CSV table of C-alpha atoms in Angstrom, one decimal:
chain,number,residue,atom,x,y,z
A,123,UNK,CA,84.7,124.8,99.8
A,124,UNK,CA,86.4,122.2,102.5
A,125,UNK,CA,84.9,118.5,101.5
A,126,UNK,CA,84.7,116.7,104.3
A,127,UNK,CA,84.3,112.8,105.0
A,128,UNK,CA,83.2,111.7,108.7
A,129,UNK,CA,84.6,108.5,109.8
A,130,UNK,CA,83.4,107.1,112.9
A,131,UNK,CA,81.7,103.4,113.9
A,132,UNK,CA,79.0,105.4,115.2
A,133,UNK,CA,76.2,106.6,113.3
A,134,UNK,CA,74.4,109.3,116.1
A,135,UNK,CA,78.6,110.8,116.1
A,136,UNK,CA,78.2,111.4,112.5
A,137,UNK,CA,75.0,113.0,112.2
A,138,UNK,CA,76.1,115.3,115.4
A,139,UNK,CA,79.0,116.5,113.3
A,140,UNK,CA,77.0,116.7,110.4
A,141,UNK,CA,74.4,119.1,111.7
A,142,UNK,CA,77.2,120.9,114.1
A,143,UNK,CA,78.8,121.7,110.7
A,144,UNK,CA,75.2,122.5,108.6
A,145,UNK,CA,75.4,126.3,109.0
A,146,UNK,CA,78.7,126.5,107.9
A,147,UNK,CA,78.8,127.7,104.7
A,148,UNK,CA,82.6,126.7,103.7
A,149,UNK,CA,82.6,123.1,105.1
A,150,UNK,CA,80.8,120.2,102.9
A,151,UNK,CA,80.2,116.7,104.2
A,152,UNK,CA,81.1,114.5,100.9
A,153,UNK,CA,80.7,111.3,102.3
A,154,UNK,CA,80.5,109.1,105.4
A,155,UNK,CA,82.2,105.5,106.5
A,156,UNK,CA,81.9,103.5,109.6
A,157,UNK,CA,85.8,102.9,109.6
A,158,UNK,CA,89.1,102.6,107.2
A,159,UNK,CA,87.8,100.0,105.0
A,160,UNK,CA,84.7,101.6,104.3
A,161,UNK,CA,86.6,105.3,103.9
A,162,UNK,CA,89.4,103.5,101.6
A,163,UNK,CA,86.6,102.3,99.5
A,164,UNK,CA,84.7,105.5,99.2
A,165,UNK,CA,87.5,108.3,98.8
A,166,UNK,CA,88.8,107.3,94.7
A,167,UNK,CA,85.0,108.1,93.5
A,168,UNK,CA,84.5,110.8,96.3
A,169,UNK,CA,87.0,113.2,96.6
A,170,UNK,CA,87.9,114.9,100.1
A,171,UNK,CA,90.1,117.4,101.6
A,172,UNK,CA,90.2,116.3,105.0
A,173,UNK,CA,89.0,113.2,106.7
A,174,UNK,CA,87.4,113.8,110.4
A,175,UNK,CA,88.6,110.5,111.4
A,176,UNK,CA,87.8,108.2,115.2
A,177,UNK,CA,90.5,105.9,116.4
A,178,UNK,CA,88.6,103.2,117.9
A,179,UNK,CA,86.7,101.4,115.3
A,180,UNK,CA,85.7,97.8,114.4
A,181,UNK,CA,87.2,96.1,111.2
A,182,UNK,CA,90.2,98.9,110.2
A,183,UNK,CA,91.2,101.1,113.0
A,184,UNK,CA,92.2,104.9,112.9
A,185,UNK,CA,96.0,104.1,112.9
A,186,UNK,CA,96.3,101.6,110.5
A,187,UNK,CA,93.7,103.6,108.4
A,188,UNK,CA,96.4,106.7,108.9
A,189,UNK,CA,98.8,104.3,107.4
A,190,UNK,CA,97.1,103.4,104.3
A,191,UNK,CA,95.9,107.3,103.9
A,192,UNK,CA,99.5,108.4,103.9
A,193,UNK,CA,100.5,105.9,101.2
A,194,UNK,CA,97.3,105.8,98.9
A,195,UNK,CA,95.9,109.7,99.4
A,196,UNK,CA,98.9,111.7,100.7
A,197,UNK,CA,96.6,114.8,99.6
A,198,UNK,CA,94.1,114.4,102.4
A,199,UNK,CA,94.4,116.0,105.8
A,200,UNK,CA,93.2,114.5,108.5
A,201,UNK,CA,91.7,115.4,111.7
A,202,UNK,CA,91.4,112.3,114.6
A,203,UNK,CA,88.4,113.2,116.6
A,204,UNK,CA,88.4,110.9,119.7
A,205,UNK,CA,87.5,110.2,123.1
A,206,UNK,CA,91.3,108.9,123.8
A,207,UNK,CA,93.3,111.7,125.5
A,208,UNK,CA,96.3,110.2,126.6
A,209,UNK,CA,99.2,112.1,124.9
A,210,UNK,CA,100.1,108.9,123.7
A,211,UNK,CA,97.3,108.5,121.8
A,212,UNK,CA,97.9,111.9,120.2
A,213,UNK,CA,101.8,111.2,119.5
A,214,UNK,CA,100.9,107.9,117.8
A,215,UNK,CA,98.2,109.7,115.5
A,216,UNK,CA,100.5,112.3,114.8
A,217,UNK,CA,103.4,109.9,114.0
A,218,UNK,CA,101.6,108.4,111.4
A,219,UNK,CA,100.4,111.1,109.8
A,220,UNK,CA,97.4,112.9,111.2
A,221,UNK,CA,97.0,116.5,110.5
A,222,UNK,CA,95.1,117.6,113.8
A,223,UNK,CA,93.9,116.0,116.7
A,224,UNK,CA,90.2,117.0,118.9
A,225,UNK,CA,88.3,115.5,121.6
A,226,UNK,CA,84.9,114.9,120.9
A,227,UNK,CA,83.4,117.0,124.1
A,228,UNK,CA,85.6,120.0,121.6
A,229,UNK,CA,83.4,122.7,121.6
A,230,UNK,CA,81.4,123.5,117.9
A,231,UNK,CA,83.5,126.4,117.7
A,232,UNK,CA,87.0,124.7,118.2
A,233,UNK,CA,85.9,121.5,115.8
A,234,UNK,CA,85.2,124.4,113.1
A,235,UNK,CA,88.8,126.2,113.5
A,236,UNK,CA,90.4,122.7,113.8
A,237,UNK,CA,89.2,121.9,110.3
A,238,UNK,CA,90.2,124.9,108.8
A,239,UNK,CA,93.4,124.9,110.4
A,240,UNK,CA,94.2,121.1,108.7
A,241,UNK,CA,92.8,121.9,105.5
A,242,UNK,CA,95.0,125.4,105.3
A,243,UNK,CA,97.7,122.7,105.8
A,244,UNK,CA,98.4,123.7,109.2
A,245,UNK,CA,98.9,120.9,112.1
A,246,UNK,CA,96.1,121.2,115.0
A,247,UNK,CA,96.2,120.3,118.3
A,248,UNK,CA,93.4,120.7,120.4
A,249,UNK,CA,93.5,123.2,123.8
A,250,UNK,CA,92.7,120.4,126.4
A,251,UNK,CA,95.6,118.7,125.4
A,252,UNK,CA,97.8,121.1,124.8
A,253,UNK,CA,97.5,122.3,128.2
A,254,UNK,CA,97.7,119.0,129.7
A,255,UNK,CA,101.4,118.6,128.3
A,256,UNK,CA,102.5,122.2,128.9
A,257,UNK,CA,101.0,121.0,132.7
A,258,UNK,CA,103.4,117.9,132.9
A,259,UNK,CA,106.4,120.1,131.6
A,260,UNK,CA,106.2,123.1,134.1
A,261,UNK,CA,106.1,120.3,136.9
A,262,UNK,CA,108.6,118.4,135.2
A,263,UNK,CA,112.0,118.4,138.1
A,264,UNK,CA,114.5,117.6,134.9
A,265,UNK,CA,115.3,114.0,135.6
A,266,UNK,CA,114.2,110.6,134.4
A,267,UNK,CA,114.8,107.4,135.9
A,268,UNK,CA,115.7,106.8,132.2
A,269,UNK,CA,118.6,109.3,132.4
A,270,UNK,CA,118.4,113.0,132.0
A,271,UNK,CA,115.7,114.8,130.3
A,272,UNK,CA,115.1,118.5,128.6
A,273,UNK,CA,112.5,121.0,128.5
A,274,UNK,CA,114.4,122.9,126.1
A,275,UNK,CA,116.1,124.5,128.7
A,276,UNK,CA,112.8,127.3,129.0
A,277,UNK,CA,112.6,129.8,131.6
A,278,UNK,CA,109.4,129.8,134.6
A,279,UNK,CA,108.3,132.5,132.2
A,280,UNK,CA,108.8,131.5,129.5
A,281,UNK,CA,106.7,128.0,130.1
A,282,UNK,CA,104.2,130.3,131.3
A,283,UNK,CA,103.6,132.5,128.3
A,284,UNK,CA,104.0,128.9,126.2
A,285,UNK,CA,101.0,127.5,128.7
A,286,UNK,CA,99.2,130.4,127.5
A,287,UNK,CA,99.3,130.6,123.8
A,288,UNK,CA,98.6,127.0,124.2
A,289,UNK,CA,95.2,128.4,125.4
A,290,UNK,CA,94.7,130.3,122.2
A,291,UNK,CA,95.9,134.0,123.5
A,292,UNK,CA,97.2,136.8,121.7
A,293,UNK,CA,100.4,138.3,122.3
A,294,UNK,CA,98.5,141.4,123.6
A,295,UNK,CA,96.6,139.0,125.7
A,296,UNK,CA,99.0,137.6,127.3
A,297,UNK,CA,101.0,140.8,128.1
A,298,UNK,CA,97.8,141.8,129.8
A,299,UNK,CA,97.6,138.7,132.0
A,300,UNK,CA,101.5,138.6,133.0
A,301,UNK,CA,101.5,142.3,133.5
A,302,UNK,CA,104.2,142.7,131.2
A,303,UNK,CA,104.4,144.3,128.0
A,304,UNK,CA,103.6,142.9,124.2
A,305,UNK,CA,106.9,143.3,123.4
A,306,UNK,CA,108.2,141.4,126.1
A,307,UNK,CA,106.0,138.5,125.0
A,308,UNK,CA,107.0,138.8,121.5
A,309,UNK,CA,110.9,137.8,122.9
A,310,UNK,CA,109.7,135.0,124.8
A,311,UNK,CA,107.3,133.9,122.1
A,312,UNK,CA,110.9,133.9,119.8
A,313,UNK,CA,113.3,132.1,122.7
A,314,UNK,CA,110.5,129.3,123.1
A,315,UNK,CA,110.5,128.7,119.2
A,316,UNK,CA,114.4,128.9,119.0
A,317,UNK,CA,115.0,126.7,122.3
A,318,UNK,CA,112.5,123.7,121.7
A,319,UNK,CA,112.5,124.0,117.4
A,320,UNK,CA,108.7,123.5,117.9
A,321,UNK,CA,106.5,126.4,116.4
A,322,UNK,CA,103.0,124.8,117.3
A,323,UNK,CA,101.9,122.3,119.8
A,324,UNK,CA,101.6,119.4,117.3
A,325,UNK,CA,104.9,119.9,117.2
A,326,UNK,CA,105.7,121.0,120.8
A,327,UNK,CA,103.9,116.8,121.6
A,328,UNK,CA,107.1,115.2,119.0
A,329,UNK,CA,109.8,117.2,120.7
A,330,UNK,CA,108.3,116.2,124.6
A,331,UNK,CA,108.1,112.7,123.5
A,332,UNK,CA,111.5,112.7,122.0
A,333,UNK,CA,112.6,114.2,125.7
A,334,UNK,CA,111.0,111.8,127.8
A,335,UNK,CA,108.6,114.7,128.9
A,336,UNK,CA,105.7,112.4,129.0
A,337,UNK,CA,104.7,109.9,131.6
């Protein structure tokens, strides 16, 4: 069983996650807060494995609340759920020590995978976003005003096949949609993990940032 505490300044946001997640018979809501203080207060007497956590809240926000989760419960995972979808946003979150990041217009479907994926100890990013960045790196020309920049040196190809594993796609899926064979896709799967270090889009956000591969 996943225990779950929502933390959002808005009631109606709660109870929507509460009753998307009612039929789910691995995922318990524990508790509930309206933002960090009230969450800081409530998780020594009730126990969590992953905060669902909103960034723009009155009193204690969702980044200084990451800060104080990573010092005083390093165990918790935590999943932002927000309306802000600059990559930004999602660096920053990440950065301080946010498990997974999701939209709230996610689909029920995607929230669900995103909080298994945190609580298995995995980092989550979700699709819209994802796509956004692998969008601004296939139209990236190379060069910064800053000085010179990297996409990790990836192929037309291979930027494709990343664009679409991004999108949730088997191997065998992809294969299918390139015309090209699962094997093929399995190499370029391996190059893009070797050239650019990052094995999942959480990561994949740190390494663009790092290369000036966001605007």
């Amino acid at each position: 069983m996943i225990r779950l505490v929502l933390t959002d300044d808005h009631a109606i946001i709660r109870d929507g996650i509460r009753s998307l997640l009612r039929d789910q018979p691995d995922l318990e809501v524990v508790g509930e807060a309206s933002n960090g203080l009230e969450l800081l207060e409530l998780l020594p007497s009730t126990p969590a494995d992953v905060v669902v956590l909103d960034l723009n809240m009155p009193g204690m926000d969702g980044f200084e609340t990451l800060t104080h989760l990573q010092r005083d419960f390093p165990e918790v995972r935590v999943l932002v759920l927000s309306m802000l979808d600059h990559e930004r946003y999602v660096a920053q979150a990440l950065n301080a020590g946010a498990s997974g990041y999701a939209l709230k217009n996610s689909r029920r479907a995607e929230l669900v995978f995103a909080i298994h994926s945190v609580a298995e100890g995995q980092q989550y990013l979700c699709s819209a976003i994802g796509l956004n960045l692998l969008n601004k790196m296939q139209n990236s020309d190379g060069v910064s005003s800053d000085g010179p920049r990297t996409n990790g040196n990836l192929s037309k190809r291979e930027l494709e096949v990343l664009k679409l594993i991004a999108e949730g796609l088997t191997n065998a899926e992809i294969a299918d949609k390139l015309f090209t064979s699962k094997r093929t896709v399995e190499t370029h799967r391996q190059n893009i993990i070797e050239k650019t270090q990052a094995k999942n889009t959480a990561a994949l956000i740190k390494f663009a940032m790092s290369n000036g591969l966001l605007g």
